Each structure stands twice: as C-alpha cells, then as structure tokens.
Coordinates of C-alpha atoms and ligand atoms in Angstrom, one line a residue:
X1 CA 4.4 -4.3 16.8
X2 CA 1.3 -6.4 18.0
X3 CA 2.7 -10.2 19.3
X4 CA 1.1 -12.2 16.7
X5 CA 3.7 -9.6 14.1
X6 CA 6.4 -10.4 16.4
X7 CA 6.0 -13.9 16.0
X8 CA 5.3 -14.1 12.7
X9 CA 8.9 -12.2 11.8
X10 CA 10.2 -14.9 13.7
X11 CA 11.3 -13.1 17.2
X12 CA 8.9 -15.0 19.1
X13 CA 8.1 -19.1 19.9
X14 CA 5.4 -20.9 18.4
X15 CA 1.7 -19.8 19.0
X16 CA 0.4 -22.0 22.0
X17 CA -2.9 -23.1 21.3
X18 CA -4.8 -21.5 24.4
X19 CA -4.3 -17.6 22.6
X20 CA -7.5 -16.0 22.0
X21 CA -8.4 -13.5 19.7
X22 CA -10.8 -10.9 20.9
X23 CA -11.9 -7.6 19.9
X24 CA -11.2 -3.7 19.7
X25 CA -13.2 -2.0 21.2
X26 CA -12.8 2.2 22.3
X27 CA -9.0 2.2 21.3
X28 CA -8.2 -0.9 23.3
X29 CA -8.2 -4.6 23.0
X30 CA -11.2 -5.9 24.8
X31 CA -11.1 -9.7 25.8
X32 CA -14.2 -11.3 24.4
X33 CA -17.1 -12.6 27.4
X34 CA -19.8 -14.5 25.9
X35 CA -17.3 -18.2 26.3
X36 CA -18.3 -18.9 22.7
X37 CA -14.7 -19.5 20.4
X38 CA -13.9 -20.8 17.1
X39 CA -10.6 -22.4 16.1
X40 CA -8.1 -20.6 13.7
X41 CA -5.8 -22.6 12.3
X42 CA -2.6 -22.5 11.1
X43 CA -3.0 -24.1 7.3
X44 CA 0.1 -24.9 6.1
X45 CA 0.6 -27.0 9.1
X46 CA -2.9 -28.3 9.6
X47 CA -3.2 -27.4 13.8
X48 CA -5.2 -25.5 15.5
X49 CA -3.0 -21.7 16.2
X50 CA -5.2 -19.9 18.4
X51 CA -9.2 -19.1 19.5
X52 CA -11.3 -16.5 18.1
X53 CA -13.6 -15.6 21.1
X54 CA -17.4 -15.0 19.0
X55 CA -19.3 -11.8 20.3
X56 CA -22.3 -11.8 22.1
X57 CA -25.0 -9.0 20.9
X58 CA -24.3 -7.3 24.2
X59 CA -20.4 -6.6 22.6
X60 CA -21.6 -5.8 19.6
X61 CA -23.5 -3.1 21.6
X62 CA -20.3 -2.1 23.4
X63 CA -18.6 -1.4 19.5
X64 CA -21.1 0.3 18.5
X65 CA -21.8 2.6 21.3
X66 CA -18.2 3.5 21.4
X67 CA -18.0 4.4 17.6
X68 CA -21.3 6.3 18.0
X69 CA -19.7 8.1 21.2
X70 CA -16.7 9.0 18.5
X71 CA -19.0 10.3 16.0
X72 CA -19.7 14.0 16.6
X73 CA -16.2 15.0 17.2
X74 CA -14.8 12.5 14.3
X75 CA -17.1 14.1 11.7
X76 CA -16.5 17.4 12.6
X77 CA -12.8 17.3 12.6
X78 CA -11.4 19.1 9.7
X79 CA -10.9 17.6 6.5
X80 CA -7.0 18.5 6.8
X81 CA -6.7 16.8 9.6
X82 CA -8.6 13.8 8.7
X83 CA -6.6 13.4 5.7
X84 CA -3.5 13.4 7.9
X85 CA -4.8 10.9 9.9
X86 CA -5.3 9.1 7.0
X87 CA -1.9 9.6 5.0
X88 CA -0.4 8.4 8.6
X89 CA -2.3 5.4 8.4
X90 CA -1.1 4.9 4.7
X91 CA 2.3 5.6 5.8
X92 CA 2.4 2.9 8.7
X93 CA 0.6 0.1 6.3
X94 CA 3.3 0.6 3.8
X95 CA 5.9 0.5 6.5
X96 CA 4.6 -2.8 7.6
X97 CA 3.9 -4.7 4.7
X98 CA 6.1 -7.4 6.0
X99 CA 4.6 -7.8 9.4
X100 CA 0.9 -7.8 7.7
X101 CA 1.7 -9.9 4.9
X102 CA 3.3 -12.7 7.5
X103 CA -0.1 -12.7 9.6
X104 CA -2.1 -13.1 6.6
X105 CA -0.4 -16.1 5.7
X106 CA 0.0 -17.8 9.0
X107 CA -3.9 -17.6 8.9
X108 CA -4.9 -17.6 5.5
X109 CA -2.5 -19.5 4.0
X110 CA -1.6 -17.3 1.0
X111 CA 2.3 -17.6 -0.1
X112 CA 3.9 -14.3 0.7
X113 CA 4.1 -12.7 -2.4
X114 CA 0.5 -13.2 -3.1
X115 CA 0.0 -11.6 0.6
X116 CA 1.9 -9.0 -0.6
X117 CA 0.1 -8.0 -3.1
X118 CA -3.1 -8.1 -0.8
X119 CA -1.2 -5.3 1.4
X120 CA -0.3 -3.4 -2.0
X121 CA -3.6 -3.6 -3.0
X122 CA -5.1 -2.6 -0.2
X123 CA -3.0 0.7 0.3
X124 CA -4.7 1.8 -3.0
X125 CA -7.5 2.6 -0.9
X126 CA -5.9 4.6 1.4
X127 CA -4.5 6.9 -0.6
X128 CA -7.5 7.3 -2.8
X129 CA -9.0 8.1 0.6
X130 CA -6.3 10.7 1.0
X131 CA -7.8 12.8 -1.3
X132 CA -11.1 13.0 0.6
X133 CA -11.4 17.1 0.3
X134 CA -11.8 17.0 -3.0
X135 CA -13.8 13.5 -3.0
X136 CA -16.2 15.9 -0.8
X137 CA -16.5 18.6 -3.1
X138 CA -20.1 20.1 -3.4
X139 CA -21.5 22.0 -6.0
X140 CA -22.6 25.7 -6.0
X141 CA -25.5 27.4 -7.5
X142 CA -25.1 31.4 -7.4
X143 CA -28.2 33.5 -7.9
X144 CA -30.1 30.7 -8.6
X145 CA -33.2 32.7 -8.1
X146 CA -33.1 36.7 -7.3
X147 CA -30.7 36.6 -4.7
X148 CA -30.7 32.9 -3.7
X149 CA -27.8 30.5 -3.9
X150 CA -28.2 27.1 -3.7
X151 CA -25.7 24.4 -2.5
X152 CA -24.9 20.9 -2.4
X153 CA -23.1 19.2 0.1
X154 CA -22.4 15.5 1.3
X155 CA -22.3 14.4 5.1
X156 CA -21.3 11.2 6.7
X157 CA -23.7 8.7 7.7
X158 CA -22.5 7.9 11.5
X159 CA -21.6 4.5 12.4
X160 CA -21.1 1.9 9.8
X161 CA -20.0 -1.3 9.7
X162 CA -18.2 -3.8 7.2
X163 CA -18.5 -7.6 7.4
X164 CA -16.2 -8.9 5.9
X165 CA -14.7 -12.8 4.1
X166 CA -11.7 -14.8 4.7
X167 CA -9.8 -14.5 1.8
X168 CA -8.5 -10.9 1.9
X169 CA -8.2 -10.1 5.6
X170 CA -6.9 -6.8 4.9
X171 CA -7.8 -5.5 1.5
X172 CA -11.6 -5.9 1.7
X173 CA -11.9 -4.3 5.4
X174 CA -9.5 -1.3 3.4
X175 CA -12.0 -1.6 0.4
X176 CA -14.8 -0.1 3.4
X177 CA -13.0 1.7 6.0
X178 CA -10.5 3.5 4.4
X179 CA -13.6 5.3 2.4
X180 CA -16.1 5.5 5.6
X181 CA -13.7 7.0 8.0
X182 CA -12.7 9.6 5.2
X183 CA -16.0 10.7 4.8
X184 CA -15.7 11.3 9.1
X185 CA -17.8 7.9 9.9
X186 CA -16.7 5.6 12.5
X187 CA -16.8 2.2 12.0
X188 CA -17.3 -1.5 13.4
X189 CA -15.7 -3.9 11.4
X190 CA -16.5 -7.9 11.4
X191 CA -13.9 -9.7 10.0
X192 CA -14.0 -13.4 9.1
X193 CA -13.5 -16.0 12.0
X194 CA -11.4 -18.2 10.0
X195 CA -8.3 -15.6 10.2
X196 CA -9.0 -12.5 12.5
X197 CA -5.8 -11.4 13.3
X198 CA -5.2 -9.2 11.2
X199 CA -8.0 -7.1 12.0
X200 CA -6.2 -6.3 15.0
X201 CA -3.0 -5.2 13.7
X202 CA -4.4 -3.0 11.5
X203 CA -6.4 -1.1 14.5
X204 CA -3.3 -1.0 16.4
X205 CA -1.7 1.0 13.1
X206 CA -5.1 3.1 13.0
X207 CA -4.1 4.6 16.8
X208 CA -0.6 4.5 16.2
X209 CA -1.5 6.7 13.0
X210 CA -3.9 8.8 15.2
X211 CA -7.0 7.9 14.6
X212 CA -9.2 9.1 17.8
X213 CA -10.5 6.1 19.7
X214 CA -13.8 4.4 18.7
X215 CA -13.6 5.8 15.4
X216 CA -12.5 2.2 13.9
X217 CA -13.6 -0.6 16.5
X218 CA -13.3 -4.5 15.6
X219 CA -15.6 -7.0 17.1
X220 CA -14.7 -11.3 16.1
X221 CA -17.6 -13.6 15.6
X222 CA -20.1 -15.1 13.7
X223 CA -23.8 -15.2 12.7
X224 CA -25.0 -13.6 16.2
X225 CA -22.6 -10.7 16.2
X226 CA -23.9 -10.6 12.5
X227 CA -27.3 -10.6 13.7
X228 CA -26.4 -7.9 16.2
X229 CA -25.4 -5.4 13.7
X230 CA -28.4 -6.1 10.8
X231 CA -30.5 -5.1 14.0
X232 CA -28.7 -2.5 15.6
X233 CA -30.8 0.9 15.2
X234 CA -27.5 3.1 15.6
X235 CA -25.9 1.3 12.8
X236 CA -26.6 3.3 9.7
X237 CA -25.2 1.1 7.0
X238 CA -23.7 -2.5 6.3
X239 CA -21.0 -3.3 3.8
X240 CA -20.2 -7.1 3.5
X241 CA -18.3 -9.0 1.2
X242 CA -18.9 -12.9 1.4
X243 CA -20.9 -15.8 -0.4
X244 CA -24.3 -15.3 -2.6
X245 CA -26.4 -16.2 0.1
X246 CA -24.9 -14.4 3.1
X247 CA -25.0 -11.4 1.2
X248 CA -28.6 -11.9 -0.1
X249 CA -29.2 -12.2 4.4
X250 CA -27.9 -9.4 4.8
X251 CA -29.2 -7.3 2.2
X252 CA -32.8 -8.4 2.7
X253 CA -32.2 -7.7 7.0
X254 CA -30.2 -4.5 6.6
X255 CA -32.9 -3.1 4.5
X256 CA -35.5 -4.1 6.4
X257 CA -34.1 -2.9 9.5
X258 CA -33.6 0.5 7.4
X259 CA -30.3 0.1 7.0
X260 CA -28.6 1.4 3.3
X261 CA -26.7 -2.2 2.5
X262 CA -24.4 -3.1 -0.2
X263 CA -23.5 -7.0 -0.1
X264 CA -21.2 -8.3 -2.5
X265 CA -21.5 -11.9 -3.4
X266 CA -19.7 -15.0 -4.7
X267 CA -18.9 -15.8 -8.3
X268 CA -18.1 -18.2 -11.1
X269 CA -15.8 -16.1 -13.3
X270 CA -15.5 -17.1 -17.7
X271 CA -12.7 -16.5 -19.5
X272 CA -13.5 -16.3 -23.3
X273 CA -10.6 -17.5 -25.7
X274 CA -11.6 -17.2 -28.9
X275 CA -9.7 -18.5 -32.0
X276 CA -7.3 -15.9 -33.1
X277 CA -5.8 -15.5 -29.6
X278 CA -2.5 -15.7 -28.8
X279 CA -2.2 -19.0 -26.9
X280 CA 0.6 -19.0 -25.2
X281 CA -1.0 -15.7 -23.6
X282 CA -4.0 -17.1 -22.9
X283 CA -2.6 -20.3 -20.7
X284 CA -0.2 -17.9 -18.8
X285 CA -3.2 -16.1 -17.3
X286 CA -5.7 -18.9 -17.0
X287 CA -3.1 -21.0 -15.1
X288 CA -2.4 -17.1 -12.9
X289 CA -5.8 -16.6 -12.6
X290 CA -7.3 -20.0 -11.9
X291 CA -4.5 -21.1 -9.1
X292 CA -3.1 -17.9 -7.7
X293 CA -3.8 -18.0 -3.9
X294 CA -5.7 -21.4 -4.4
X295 CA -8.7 -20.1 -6.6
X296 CA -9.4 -18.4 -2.9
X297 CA -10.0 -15.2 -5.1
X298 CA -13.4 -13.7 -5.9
X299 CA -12.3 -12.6 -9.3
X300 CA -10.2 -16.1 -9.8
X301 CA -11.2 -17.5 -13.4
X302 CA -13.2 -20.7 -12.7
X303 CA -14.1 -21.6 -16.1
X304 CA -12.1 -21.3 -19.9
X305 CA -14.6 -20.8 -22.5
X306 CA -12.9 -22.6 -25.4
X307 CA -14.1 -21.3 -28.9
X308 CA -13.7 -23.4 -32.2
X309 CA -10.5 -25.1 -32.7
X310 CA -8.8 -23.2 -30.1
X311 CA -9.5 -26.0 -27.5
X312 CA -7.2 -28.3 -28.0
X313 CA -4.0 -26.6 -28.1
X314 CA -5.2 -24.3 -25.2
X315 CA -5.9 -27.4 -23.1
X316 CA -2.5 -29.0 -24.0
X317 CA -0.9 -25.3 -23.3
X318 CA -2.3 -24.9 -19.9
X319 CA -1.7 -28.8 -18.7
X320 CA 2.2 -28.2 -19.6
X321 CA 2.5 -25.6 -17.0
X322 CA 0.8 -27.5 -14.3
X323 CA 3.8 -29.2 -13.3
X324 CA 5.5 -26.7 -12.9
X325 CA 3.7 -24.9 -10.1
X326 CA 4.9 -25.2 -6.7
X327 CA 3.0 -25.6 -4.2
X328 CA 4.2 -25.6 -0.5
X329 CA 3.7 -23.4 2.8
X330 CA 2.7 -20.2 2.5
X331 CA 6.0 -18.7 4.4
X332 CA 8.3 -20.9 2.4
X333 CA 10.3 -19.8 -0.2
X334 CA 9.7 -20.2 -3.7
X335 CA 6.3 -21.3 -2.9
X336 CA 3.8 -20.1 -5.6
X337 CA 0.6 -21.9 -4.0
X338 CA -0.1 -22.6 -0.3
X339 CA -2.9 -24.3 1.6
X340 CA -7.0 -23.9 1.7
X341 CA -8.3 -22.2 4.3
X342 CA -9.1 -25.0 6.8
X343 CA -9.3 -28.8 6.2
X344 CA -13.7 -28.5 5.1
X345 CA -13.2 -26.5 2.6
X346 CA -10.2 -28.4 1.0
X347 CA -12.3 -31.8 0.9
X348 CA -15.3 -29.4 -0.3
X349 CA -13.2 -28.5 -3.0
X350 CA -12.1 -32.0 -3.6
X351 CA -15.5 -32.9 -3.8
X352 CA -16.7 -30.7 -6.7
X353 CA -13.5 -32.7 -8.6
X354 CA -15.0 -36.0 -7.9
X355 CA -18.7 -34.9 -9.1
X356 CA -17.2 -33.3 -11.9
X357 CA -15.3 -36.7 -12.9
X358 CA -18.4 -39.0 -12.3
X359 CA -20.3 -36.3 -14.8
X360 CA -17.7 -37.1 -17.3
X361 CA -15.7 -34.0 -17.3
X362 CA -12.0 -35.3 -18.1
X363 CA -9.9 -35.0 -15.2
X364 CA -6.6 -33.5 -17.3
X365 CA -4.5 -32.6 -13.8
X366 CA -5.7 -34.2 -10.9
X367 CA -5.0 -32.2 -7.4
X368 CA -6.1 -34.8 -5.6
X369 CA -3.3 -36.9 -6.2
X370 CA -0.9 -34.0 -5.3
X371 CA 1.6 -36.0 -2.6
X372 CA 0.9 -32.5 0.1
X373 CA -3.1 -33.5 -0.2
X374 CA -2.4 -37.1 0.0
X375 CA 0.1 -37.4 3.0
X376 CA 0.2 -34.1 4.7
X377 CA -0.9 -32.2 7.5
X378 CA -1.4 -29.3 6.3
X379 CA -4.9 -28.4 4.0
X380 CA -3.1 -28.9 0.7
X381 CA -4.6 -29.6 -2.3
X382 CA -2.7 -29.7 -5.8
X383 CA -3.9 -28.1 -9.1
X384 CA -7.2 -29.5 -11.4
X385 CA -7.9 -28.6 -15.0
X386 CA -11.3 -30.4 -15.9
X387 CA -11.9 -30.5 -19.5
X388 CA -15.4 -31.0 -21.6
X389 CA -17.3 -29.6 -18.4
X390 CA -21.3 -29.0 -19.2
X391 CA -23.2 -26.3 -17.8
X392 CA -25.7 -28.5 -16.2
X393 CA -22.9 -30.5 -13.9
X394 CA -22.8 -29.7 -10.2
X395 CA -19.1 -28.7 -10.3
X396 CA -19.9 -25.7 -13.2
X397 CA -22.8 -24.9 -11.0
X398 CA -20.7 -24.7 -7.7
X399 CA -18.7 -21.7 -6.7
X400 CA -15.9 -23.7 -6.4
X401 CA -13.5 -21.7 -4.9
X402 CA -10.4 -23.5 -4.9
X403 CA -7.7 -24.4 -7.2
X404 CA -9.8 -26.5 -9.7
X405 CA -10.1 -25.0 -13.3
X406 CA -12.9 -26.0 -15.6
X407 CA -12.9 -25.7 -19.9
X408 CA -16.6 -25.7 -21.4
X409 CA -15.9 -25.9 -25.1
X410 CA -18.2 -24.0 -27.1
X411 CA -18.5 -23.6 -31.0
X412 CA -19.1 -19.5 -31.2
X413 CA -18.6 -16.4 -30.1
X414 CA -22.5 -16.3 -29.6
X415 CA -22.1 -19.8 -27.6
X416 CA -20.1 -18.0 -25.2
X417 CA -21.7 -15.0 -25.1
X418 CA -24.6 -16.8 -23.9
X419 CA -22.7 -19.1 -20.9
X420 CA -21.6 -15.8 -19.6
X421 CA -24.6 -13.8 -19.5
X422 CA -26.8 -17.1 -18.7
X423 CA -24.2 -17.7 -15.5
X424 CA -26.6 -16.6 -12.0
X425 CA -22.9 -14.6 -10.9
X426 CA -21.7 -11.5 -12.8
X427 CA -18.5 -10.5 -11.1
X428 CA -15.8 -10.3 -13.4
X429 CA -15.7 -12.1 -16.9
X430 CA -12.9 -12.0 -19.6
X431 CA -12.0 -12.3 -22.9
X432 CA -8.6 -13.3 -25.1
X433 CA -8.8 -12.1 -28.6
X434 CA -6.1 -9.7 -31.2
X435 CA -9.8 -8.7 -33.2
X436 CA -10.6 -5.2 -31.5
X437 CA -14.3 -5.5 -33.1
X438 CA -15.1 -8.9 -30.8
X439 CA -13.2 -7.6 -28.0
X440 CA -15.9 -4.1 -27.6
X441 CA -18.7 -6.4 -29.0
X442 CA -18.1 -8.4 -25.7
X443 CA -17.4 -5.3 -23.7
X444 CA -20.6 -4.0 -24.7
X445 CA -22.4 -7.4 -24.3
X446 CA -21.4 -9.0 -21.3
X447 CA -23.4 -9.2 -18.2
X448 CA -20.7 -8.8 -15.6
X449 CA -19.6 -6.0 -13.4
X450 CA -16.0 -6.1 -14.5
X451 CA -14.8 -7.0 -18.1
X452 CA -11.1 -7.6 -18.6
X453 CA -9.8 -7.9 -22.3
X454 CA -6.8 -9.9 -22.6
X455 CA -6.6 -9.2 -18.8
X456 CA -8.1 -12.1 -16.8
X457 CA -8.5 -10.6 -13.4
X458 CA -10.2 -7.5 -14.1
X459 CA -9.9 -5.5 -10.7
X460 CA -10.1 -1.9 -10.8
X461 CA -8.5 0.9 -9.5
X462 CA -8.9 2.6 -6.4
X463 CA -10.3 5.4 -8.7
X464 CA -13.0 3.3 -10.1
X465 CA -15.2 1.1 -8.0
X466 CA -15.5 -2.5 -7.4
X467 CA -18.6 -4.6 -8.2
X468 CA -20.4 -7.2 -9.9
X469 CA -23.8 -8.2 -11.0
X470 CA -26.7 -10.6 -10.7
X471 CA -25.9 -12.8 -7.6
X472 CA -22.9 -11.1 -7.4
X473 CA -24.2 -8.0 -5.7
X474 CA -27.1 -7.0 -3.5
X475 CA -27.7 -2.9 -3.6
X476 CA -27.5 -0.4 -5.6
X477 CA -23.6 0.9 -4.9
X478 CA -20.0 -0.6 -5.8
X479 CA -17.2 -0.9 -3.1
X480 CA -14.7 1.6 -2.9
X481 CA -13.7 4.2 -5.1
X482 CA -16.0 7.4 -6.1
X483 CA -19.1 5.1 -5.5
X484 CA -17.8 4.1 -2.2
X485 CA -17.6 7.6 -0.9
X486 CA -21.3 8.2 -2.3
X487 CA -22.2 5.2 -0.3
X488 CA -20.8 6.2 3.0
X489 CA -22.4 10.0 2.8
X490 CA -25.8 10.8 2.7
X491 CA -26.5 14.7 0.1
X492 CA -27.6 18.3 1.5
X493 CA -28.7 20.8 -0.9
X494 CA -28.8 23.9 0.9
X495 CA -30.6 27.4 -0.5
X496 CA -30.0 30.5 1.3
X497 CA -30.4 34.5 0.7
X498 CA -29.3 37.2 2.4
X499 CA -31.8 39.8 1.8
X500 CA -31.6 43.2 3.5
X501 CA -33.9 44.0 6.5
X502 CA -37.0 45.8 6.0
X503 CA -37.8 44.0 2.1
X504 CA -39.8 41.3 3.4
X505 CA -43.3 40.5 3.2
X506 CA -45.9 37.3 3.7
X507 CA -46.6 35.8 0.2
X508 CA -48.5 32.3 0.7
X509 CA -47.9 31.2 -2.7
X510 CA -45.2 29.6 -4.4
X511 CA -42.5 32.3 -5.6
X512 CA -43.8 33.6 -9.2
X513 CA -41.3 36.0 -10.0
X514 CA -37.6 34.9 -11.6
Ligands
LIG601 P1 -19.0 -16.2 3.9 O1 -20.2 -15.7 3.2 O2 -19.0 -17.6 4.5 O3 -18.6 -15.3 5.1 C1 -18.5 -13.9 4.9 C2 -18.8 -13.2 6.3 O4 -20.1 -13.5 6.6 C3 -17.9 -13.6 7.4 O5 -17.5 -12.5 8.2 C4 -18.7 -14.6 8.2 O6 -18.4 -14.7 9.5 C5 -20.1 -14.1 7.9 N1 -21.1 -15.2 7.9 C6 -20.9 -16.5 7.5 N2 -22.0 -17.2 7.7 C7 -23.0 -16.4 8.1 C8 -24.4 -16.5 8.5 N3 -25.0 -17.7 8.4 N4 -25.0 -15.4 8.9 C9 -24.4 -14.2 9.1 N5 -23.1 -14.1 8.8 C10 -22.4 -15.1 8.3 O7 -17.7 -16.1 2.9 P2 -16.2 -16.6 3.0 O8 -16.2 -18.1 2.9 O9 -15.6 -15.9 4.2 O10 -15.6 -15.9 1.7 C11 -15.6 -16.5 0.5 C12 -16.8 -16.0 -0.3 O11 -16.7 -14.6 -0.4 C13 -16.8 -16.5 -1.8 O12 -18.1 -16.8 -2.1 C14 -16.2 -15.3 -2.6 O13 -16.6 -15.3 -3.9 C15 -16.8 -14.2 -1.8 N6 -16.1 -13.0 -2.1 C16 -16.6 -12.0 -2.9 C17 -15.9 -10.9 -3.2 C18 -16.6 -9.9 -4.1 O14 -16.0 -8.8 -4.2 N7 -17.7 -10.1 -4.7 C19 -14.7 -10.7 -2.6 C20 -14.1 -11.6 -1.8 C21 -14.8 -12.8 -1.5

C-alpha cells in the first residue's frame, strides 16, 4: 500500500504540507525537477495537503521514451498473457476499493460512497478490457480471388497518452488505459493537478499486477507538460477529458501535429419532465442528479425542463427534499455531499447564483446561505434550485458545474425539444414521461450523445461507449467500449496466396480473371 493509502485508512499522521507529488516514470516513482508545483488541497478542511511538482517538457520526454522503449515487447506479448495482466489489475482495483476510494476523497472531496462508485465504475473497464482476444478479432476472407485469401487485422498504435479532469481521478484514466494497454499500447497518463494522487496508486497496482515497466507511466503538471505531449512526434494519439475549450486546444494541436485526438468536453445537461410524469420520480432523480458529488459530474443535470403545468408541483417536490441533504466532509459518515474542488471554483460557482438572481431567476434554495459555506474552512457550498431561469442569462449559459440546479419552464414538448438541441453541449440529456410515443420521439430527436428515459444520468456500459456531441466532443471516436478499442488500434487487411512453384508469370495489368 502506497503512503498517501496508508494514511488515508487512518494508520498514518496527518499529511505535512512539504509532500510532493511527482511522477511515474519506467516502473518507478521519479521526483519531479523543473521546481514548478501546484497546491493540492485537502477540501473538506480547506488547507493546503501536499505539492504537485509540474513537468518540464524534458520529463515529459523521459515518459514517453520509456513507454516507447516498452512498446515492441508490450505489443507483442501474447493476448493470454496480456489479458492476465489485465484481470490482475482488475483483481487488485477491486481488492482496494477502500484504499482508492479514501484518496479520492481526501483530494477531490467526493463523500465515500459516491467515491465508491467512481472505483465501481471504473472496474467496468477493466473487465471489458479483459476480453481483449475477442475485442481483437479480425475477419477472414477465404478464396477471395483464385487462390487468394484476404485478412483483416487491428494493431496497436504505440504510445498514447490520456489527459485527464479532476472530477473522476480514477474512472476517466480507466475509461483510456484500460482499453489502450489491452490493445498492447503503452501509455502516458496526465492526470489533473488539483488531485493527482491517485494516479500513483493506481501505477503501483499496475506493477503489482504485472504490468512490465514503462508500459503505463504517469507524469503531474499542467499546460507545458500538456504542450509537451500535443507536440511530441512519438506520441501517436491523445485522449483527454476536460472543459469545452481545453478540448477544442487539444483537438485542433493534436491533429495538427498528426496526432488521432478524441477530446471530450464540458456540458450543460436538460432534463425533460413532461406532464404525465410521475413526480415524485422525477424530483428523486433531479435532486440525485443535480447534487450528487456537488454537480462535479459531467453528466450532472444542470437544468429541469418544466412542461405545462407540471412546473409547479415539480418545483415544490424538489425544494422539499433539499433540506434534507446532508452535506459534510467527504470521509464523514452519513455525509451525502462534500466539498468543491478548491476554494475558486466554489465562489465561481457561487457566482453563477448571484448572476442568476440579479437576472431574475427565483432563488428557491439558496446554497449560499448554507452555515459550512458561510463559516467554514472547508470549500462548502449548500444546495441551489433556481426557478424561471431564461436561456439568455449567464448562469444557463455557464457550465456551472457545481451544486446549483436551474428550471427553464417551457409550454411544449416542441419548446423543449428545441432548448435541448439549440444548447452548444450535447453530452447527455433526459426525459421523464409514462407516454412511450414521446419518450422514442425524443430518443429519435434529441441532439445529445447519450439519452436517458426516465433515467437522468444516462452513462453507459463498459460495452457501449461514452460520448457526447456538439461542444461536447472533438473527433470522430467515443471513449471506451468497442469504439475505444477501434480508437487505440490502427486496421491491416492482409491478402496472401500460396501458389505452387513454377505457375508464375509477369502480367503488367490488373488481374482479369475471377
Ligand atoms: P480542465 O479542462 O480545466 O482540465 C482538464 C485537463 O486539462 C487537466 O489535466 C488540466 O491539467 C489540463 N488543462 C487545464 N488547462 C489547460 C490549458 N490551458 N492547456 C492545456 N491543458 C490544460 O477540466 P477540469 O476542471 O479538470 O474538469 C471539469 C471539466 O471536465 C468540466 O467541463 C466537465 O464537464 C468536463 N468533463 C467532461 C467529461 C466528459 O466525458 N465529457 C467527463 C468529466 C469531466
């Protein structure tokens, strides 16, 4: 078990602030050397818990040459073993849920069960990944032509890296490498700044497991180890997950550097309630999928969509369960909803409530009033539920991203339609309804990536893939799943004939004969 896991199960003293995080680098911890940190913090408490030491583009170099030093014995190591490897790796995560789950809430803040259910989710990937030799499959022509068979077959890329966004430390690095080391790729992963620990742990597990070194290598930092990769020439492909205009960056400077990118973005996520919905329903999974792990969540519904009559008692049926949410330290029990991130983005967040109020949105429950916001250390910020919101005020406009929920009233099923697909995101987008016929009509209509009916957080399955679209994703691929492995492999079509010796001859045209 790594220190920070030792700690966090509570066999070790506080974190003094002088730790650093570095990076992973050739199966080892490598101490970082270009003297440029950031803070990570410790939210629930609001103090600084250790440095992330920021890689120069000479580190970045060092990843990268490791993982490229990895590569020709990695990818031609047999898919029985690699599978192994991986169902060791599977086997370890699951083992450790605890220890993982801990770390991600001393840096994230996330309460533990939602923490949990990051590690949970995660793990989906690696067992999807466990059935690489028949993710791999090829297809196979015989006697094609007269005596010629034709072939297909798919082969890793070489290095690859995944940059990656502070809200799911674990699951989205598991969303890329799980896939990319399957596929016998090695990889670089850049995690977020804000909590990097994680990162670590998990390539300790990777050895443990039996992965050979450099295949999964982890370098900390920021925009120039960013940078460093986009330009890299022995870095094949980019995954990131992040905001709209990060991943536009890096989608526009990965291609241009000749790089095959996918870049997931940010989003502003509707949820449709139209009359005939069951209302109680309805404001159990807004208030779940609006406040669960602070709105930090890129499928979190941001905005109701309020058809008809249904407003009213919907508003009145979500503000009666606000109270009853309790928000507290991540670690602490009972605690449904823990801290933002880092103090910024709390009064960030805060600030879309104010803009929102001086538009003349109705402030219904006010989370800046919450007494953890108002007097604590830690970055706390109760619940909001703004009512009457208009698509042309800042805080509809705003990715948000924290635990502020907004209710556009609208007087059809057309209306809504429209918000949706007018919206610049198109992650995820849901819709509450007991008539079938309005439910496919949206299915069929919406402009999202993933549609959830009478399921507000639409994710899918390890088996399906993960994407949105509009300014929700840059490229051409989703994240994990079947697209994932088509993503981190590049196609061969082989033809081939055995002909006997002596039937030969030189024919300088193309082949006439069937
Ligand atoms: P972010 O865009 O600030 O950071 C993401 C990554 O990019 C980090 O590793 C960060 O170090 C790096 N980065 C930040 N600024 C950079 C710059 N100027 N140049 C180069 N690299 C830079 O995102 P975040 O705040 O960590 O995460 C929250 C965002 O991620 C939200 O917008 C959320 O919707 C989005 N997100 C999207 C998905 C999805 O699947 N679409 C999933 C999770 C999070």
């Amino acid at each position: 078990m790594t220190q920070i896991a030792e700690r966090q199960a509570g066999r070790e003293s506080a974190p003094s602030s002088t730790e650093r995080v570095g990076h992973w680098i050739g199966g080892k911890r490598v101490p970082g050397t270009s003297g440029r940190t950031g803070p990570v913090y410790d939210p629930a408490r609001g103090r600084l818990a250790r440095e992330v030491q920021f890689a120069s583009a000479e580190e970045v170099g060092k990843a990268v040459a490791a993982a490229k030093a990895a590569f020709p014995a990695w990818r031609a190591t047999s898919l029985s073993r690699r599978t192994e490897i991986l169902f060791k790796i599977r086997n370890l995560v699951d083992q450790h849920r605890t220890e993982i789950a801990a770390i991600l809430t001393s840096e994230h803040g996330k309460v533990t069960a939602d923490a949990l259910g990051e590690v949970a989710r995660g793990l989906e990937n690696l067992e999807f990944a466990c059935g690489i030799p028949q993710l791999l499959k090829g297809g196979y022509t015989e006697q094609a032509s007269t005596g010629v068979d034709v072939y297909s077959i798919r082969q890793p890329l070489g290095v690859v890296a995944g940059i990656t966004p502070f809200n799911f430390p674990v699951m989205v690095p598991m969303w890329m490498f799980a896939n990319a080391i399957a596929c016998g790729n090695c990889f670089v992963l850049k995690p977020s700044e804000k909590d990097p620990s994680a990162s670590l742990y998990l390539a300790e597990l990777l050895q443990q497991a039996g992965l050979p070194d450099g295949v999964f290598n982890v370098v900390q930092g920021d925009k120039v180890a960013v940078d460093a990769i986009l330009e890299h020439p022995d870095v094949k492909a980019v995954s990131f997950v992040g905001s709209t205009p990060i991943a536009r960056y890096i989608y526009e400077n990965g291609t241009k550097a000749g790089k095959r990118v996918q870049a997931l973005g940010g989003a502003k996520n509707h949820m449709v309630v139209l009359p005939d919905a069951d209302i109680d329903m309805a404001a159990d999974a807004a208030v779940s999928a609006a406040y669960g792990s602070a709105g930090e969540r890129c499928m979190a519904i941001s905005v109701v969509v309020a058809v008809g009559d249904v407003a009213d008692p919907l508003v009145e049926a979500i503000r009666s369960r606000l109270p009853n949410i309790k928000i507290g330290p991540g670690a602490e029990a009972g605690s449904e909803m823990g801290p933002l991130v880092t103090r910024e983005h709390r009064d960030k967040v805060a600030s879309y409530i104010d803009k929102g109020e001086e538009a003349g949105a109705r402030v219904v429950a006010d989370g800046r009033e919450h007494p953890l916001a108002k007097g604590g250390d830690g970055f706390f910020l109760g619940v909001s539920l703004l009512d009457n919101v208009t698509p042309d005020m800042e805080s509809y406009k705003a990715e948000i991203f924290g635990p502020v929920l907004e209710v556009v009233r609208v007087g059809s099923y057309t209306d809504a339609l429209k918000l949706v697909n007018d919206n610049p995101y198109g992650n995820g987008t849901a819709i509450f309804t007991r008539d079938g016929g309005a439910a496919r009509a949206f299915q069929f209509e919406a402009e999202a990536g993933m549609v959830g009916v009478n399921v507000p957080i639409p994710v899918p399955v390890a088996y399906y893939s993960f994407g949105g679209w509009k300014g929700s994703l840059f490229g051409d691929t989703h994240m994990y799943g079947p697209e994932g492995v088509q993503f981190y492999t590049r196609a061969k079509v082989v033809t081939a004939r055995w002909p006997d010796p002596g039937t030969s001859k030189v024919d300088l045209g193309f082949p006439r004969t069937r």
